[in-house]
Amino acid sequence: TFVVGENCIRCKHTDCVEVCPVDCFYEGPNFLVIHPDECIDCALCEPECPVEAIFSEDELPEDQQVFLELNAELAEVWPNITEMKEAPADAEEWAGKPDKLQYLER
Ligand code: SF4
Ligand code: F3S
């Protein structure tokens, strides 16, 4: 499966949802997740993210392993998103900032 990692938090560009052939992205207040049971590993979304927040499960950095569980958990409760929308106004400022997990809203 593919996993949305930390750099999506407060960036949420949503380019990724447009290309997913199985519409398996789910949207929270400031982060998106991929449903691990629905993702077909097509890899189309990975290059679409302007802040490189999406990883194949195998390439998820060591310090972001918690996002595996977070994607699985939140995909069960958040609503599906299939169309791109405007990113937060301050998305650029948050791109690449470290330790964003503390800002994750549920
Ligand atoms: Fe969707 Fe493919 Fe990305 Fe999985 S890898 S979330 S199926 S676009
Ligand atoms: Fe997040 Fe990147 Fe998609 S910032 S919403 S994973 S395009």
PDB file of C-alpha atoms and ligand atoms in Angstrom:
ATOM      1  CA  THR A   1       0.000   0.000   0.000  1.00  0.00           C
ATOM      2  CA  PHE A   2       0.933   3.648  -0.269  1.00  0.00           C
ATOM      3  CA  VAL A   3       0.987   5.870   2.790  1.00  0.00           C
ATOM      4  CA  VAL A   4       0.490   9.596   3.335  1.00  0.00           C
ATOM      5  CA  GLY A   5       3.264  10.851   5.591  1.00  0.00           C
ATOM      6  CA  GLU A   6       3.992  13.777   7.826  1.00  0.00           C
ATOM      7  CA  ASN A   7       4.635  16.452   5.235  1.00  0.00           C
ATOM      8  CA  CYS A   8       0.983  16.441   4.176  1.00  0.00           C
ATOM      9  CA  ILE A   9      -0.044  17.890   7.530  1.00  0.00           C
ATOM     10  CA  ARG A  10      -1.040  21.553   7.061  1.00  0.00           C
ATOM     11  CA  CYS A  11      -0.118  21.359   3.351  1.00  0.00           C
ATOM     12  CA  LYS A  12      -2.962  19.201   2.012  1.00  0.00           C
ATOM     13  CA  HIS A  13      -2.578  20.121  -1.647  1.00  0.00           C
ATOM     14  CA  THR A  14      -4.995  17.345  -2.722  1.00  0.00           C
ATOM     15  CA  ASP A  15      -3.399  16.858  -6.174  1.00  0.00           C
ATOM     16  CA  CYS A  16      -3.084  13.217  -5.151  1.00  0.00           C
ATOM     17  CA  VAL A  17      -6.818  12.488  -5.074  1.00  0.00           C
ATOM     18  CA  GLU A  18      -7.318  13.426  -8.723  1.00  0.00           C
ATOM     19  CA  VAL A  19      -5.207  10.558 -10.034  1.00  0.00           C
ATOM     20  CA  CYS A  20      -6.248   7.701  -7.757  1.00  0.00           C
ATOM     21  CA  PRO A  21      -8.074   5.124  -9.893  1.00  0.00           C
ATOM     22  CA  VAL A  22      -9.821   3.579  -6.900  1.00  0.00           C
ATOM     23  CA  ASP A  23     -10.643   6.798  -4.991  1.00  0.00           C
ATOM     24  CA  CYS A  24      -9.092   5.615  -1.761  1.00  0.00           C
ATOM     25  CA  PHE A  25      -8.158   8.970  -0.207  1.00  0.00           C
ATOM     26  CA  TYR A  26      -9.916  10.176   2.944  1.00  0.00           C
ATOM     27  CA  GLU A  27      -9.903  13.722   4.245  1.00  0.00           C
ATOM     28  CA  GLY A  28      -9.415  15.158   7.688  1.00  0.00           C
ATOM     29  CA  PRO A  29      -9.200  18.823   8.752  1.00  0.00           C
ATOM     30  CA  ASN A  30      -5.537  19.286   7.766  1.00  0.00           C
ATOM     31  CA  PHE A  31      -4.326  15.917   6.451  1.00  0.00           C
ATOM     32  CA  LEU A  32      -5.291  13.186   4.020  1.00  0.00           C
ATOM     33  CA  VAL A  33      -4.889   9.431   4.369  1.00  0.00           C
ATOM     34  CA  ILE A  34      -4.938   6.415   2.071  1.00  0.00           C
ATOM     35  CA  HIS A  35      -7.082   3.407   2.912  1.00  0.00           C
ATOM     36  CA  PRO A  36      -4.586   0.547   2.990  1.00  0.00           C
ATOM     37  CA  ASP A  37      -7.156  -2.107   2.050  1.00  0.00           C
ATOM     38  CA  GLU A  38      -8.359  -0.135  -0.976  1.00  0.00           C
ATOM     39  CA  CYS A  39      -5.042   1.078  -2.411  1.00  0.00           C
ATOM     40  CA  ILE A  40      -3.982  -1.033  -5.401  1.00  0.00           C
ATOM     41  CA  ASP A  41      -0.339   0.103  -5.366  1.00  0.00           C
ATOM     42  CA  CYS A  42      -0.538   1.822  -8.735  1.00  0.00           C
ATOM     43  CA  ALA A  43       1.954   4.492  -7.579  1.00  0.00           C
ATOM     44  CA  LEU A  44       0.227   7.240  -9.570  1.00  0.00           C
ATOM     45  CA  CYS A  45      -0.301   9.511  -6.582  1.00  0.00           C
ATOM     46  CA  GLU A  46       3.281   9.561  -5.342  1.00  0.00           C
ATOM     47  CA  PRO A  47       4.729  11.968  -7.957  1.00  0.00           C
ATOM     48  CA  GLU A  48       1.642  14.208  -7.838  1.00  0.00           C
ATOM     49  CA  CYS A  49       2.264  15.480  -4.319  1.00  0.00           C
ATOM     50  CA  PRO A  50       4.073  18.845  -4.473  1.00  0.00           C
ATOM     51  CA  VAL A  51       5.594  18.279  -1.028  1.00  0.00           C
ATOM     52  CA  GLU A  52       6.530  14.620  -1.529  1.00  0.00           C
ATOM     53  CA  ALA A  53       4.409  13.406   1.346  1.00  0.00           C
ATOM     54  CA  ILE A  54       3.399  10.071  -0.200  1.00  0.00           C
ATOM     55  CA  PHE A  55       5.484   6.922   0.123  1.00  0.00           C
ATOM     56  CA  SER A  56       5.217   3.317  -0.777  1.00  0.00           C
ATOM     57  CA  GLU A  57       4.922   1.345   2.454  1.00  0.00           C
ATOM     58  CA  ASP A  58       8.363  -0.164   1.778  1.00  0.00           C
ATOM     59  CA  GLU A  59       9.979   3.240   1.440  1.00  0.00           C
ATOM     60  CA  LEU A  60       8.313   4.964   4.362  1.00  0.00           C
ATOM     61  CA  PRO A  61      11.121   6.520   6.450  1.00  0.00           C
ATOM     62  CA  GLU A  62      11.874   4.914   9.813  1.00  0.00           C
ATOM     63  CA  ASP A  63      10.781   7.992  11.723  1.00  0.00           C
ATOM     64  CA  GLN A  64       7.372   7.991   9.987  1.00  0.00           C
ATOM     65  CA  GLN A  65       6.326   4.412  10.704  1.00  0.00           C
ATOM     66  CA  VAL A  66       3.516   5.694  12.918  1.00  0.00           C
ATOM     67  CA  PHE A  67       1.802   6.953   9.758  1.00  0.00           C
ATOM     68  CA  LEU A  68       1.090   3.386   8.638  1.00  0.00           C
ATOM     69  CA  GLU A  69      -1.253   2.929  11.557  1.00  0.00           C
ATOM     70  CA  LEU A  70      -2.612   6.482  11.281  1.00  0.00           C
ATOM     71  CA  ASN A  71      -3.585   6.015   7.630  1.00  0.00           C
ATOM     72  CA  ALA A  72      -5.370   2.761   8.441  1.00  0.00           C
ATOM     73  CA  GLU A  73      -7.152   4.181  11.453  1.00  0.00           C
ATOM     74  CA  LEU A  74      -8.264   7.525  10.030  1.00  0.00           C
ATOM     75  CA  ALA A  75      -9.350   6.111   6.649  1.00  0.00           C
ATOM     76  CA  GLU A  76     -12.071   4.286   8.588  1.00  0.00           C
ATOM     77  CA  VAL A  77     -13.516   7.457  10.080  1.00  0.00           C
ATOM     78  CA  TRP A  78     -12.828  10.336   7.686  1.00  0.00           C
ATOM     79  CA  PRO A  79     -14.940  11.020   4.558  1.00  0.00           C
ATOM     80  CA  ASN A  80     -13.796  10.060   1.078  1.00  0.00           C
ATOM     81  CA  ILE A  81     -12.302  12.799  -1.138  1.00  0.00           C
ATOM     82  CA  THR A  82     -12.076  12.459  -4.926  1.00  0.00           C
ATOM     83  CA  GLU A  83     -11.767  16.010  -6.194  1.00  0.00           C
ATOM     84  CA  MET A  84      -8.967  18.460  -5.759  1.00  0.00           C
ATOM     85  CA  LYS A  85      -9.645  21.538  -3.688  1.00  0.00           C
ATOM     86  CA  GLU A  86      -7.686  24.619  -2.708  1.00  0.00           C
ATOM     87  CA  ALA A  87      -4.804  24.044  -0.321  1.00  0.00           C
ATOM     88  CA  PRO A  88      -4.712  25.972   2.969  1.00  0.00           C
ATOM     89  CA  ALA A  89      -3.569  29.581   2.441  1.00  0.00           C
ATOM     90  CA  ASP A  90      -0.427  28.951   4.489  1.00  0.00           C
ATOM     91  CA  ALA A  91       0.405  25.582   2.892  1.00  0.00           C
ATOM     92  CA  GLU A  92       3.700  26.873   1.475  1.00  0.00           C
ATOM     93  CA  GLU A  93       4.918  27.995   4.883  1.00  0.00           C
ATOM     94  CA  TRP A  94       4.393  24.535   6.312  1.00  0.00           C
ATOM     95  CA  ALA A  95       6.046  22.600   3.511  1.00  0.00           C
ATOM     96  CA  GLY A  96       8.954  20.577   4.824  1.00  0.00           C
ATOM     97  CA  LYS A  97       8.643  21.789   8.415  1.00  0.00           C
ATOM     98  CA  PRO A  98       9.752  19.117  10.906  1.00  0.00           C
ATOM     99  CA  ASP A  99       7.641  17.592  13.678  1.00  0.00           C
ATOM    100  CA  LYS A 100       4.226  18.360  12.205  1.00  0.00           C
ATOM    101  CA  LEU A 101       2.532  15.343  13.762  1.00  0.00           C
ATOM    102  CA  GLN A 102       1.683  17.476  16.796  1.00  0.00           C
ATOM    103  CA  TYR A 103      -0.558  19.619  14.558  1.00  0.00           C
ATOM    104  CA  LEU A 104      -2.611  16.754  13.172  1.00  0.00           C
ATOM    105  CA  GLU A 105      -6.292  17.508  13.684  1.00  0.00           C
ATOM    106  CA  ARG A 106      -8.823  14.712  13.824  1.00  0.00           C
TER     107      ARG A 106
HETATM  108 FE1  SF4 B   1      -4.552   5.455  -5.178  1.00  0.00          FE
HETATM  109 FE2  SF4 B   1      -2.635   4.326  -6.595  1.00  0.00          FE
HETATM  110 FE3  SF4 B   1      -2.020   6.122  -4.746  1.00  0.00          FE
HETATM  111 FE4  SF4 B   1      -2.892   3.726  -4.011  1.00  0.00          FE
HETATM  112  S1  SF4 B   1      -0.963   4.151  -5.086  1.00  0.00           S
HETATM  113  S2  SF4 B   1      -3.557   5.692  -3.191  1.00  0.00           S
HETATM  114  S3  SF4 B   1      -4.353   3.266  -5.646  1.00  0.00           S
HETATM  115  S4  SF4 B   1      -3.183   6.497  -6.628  1.00  0.00           S
HETATM  116 FE1  F3S B   2      -1.254  15.805   1.057  1.00  0.00          FE
HETATM  117 FE2  F3S B   2       0.344  15.851  -0.985  1.00  0.00          FE
HETATM  118 FE3  F3S B   2      -2.024  14.859  -1.267  1.00  0.00          FE
HETATM  119  S1  F3S B   2       0.135  17.431   0.533  1.00  0.00           S
HETATM  120  S2  F3S B   2      -3.236  16.039   0.153  1.00  0.00           S
HETATM  121  S3  F3S B   2      -0.449  14.053   0.022  1.00  0.00           S
HETATM  122  S4  F3S B   2      -0.960  16.087  -2.748  1.00  0.00           S
END
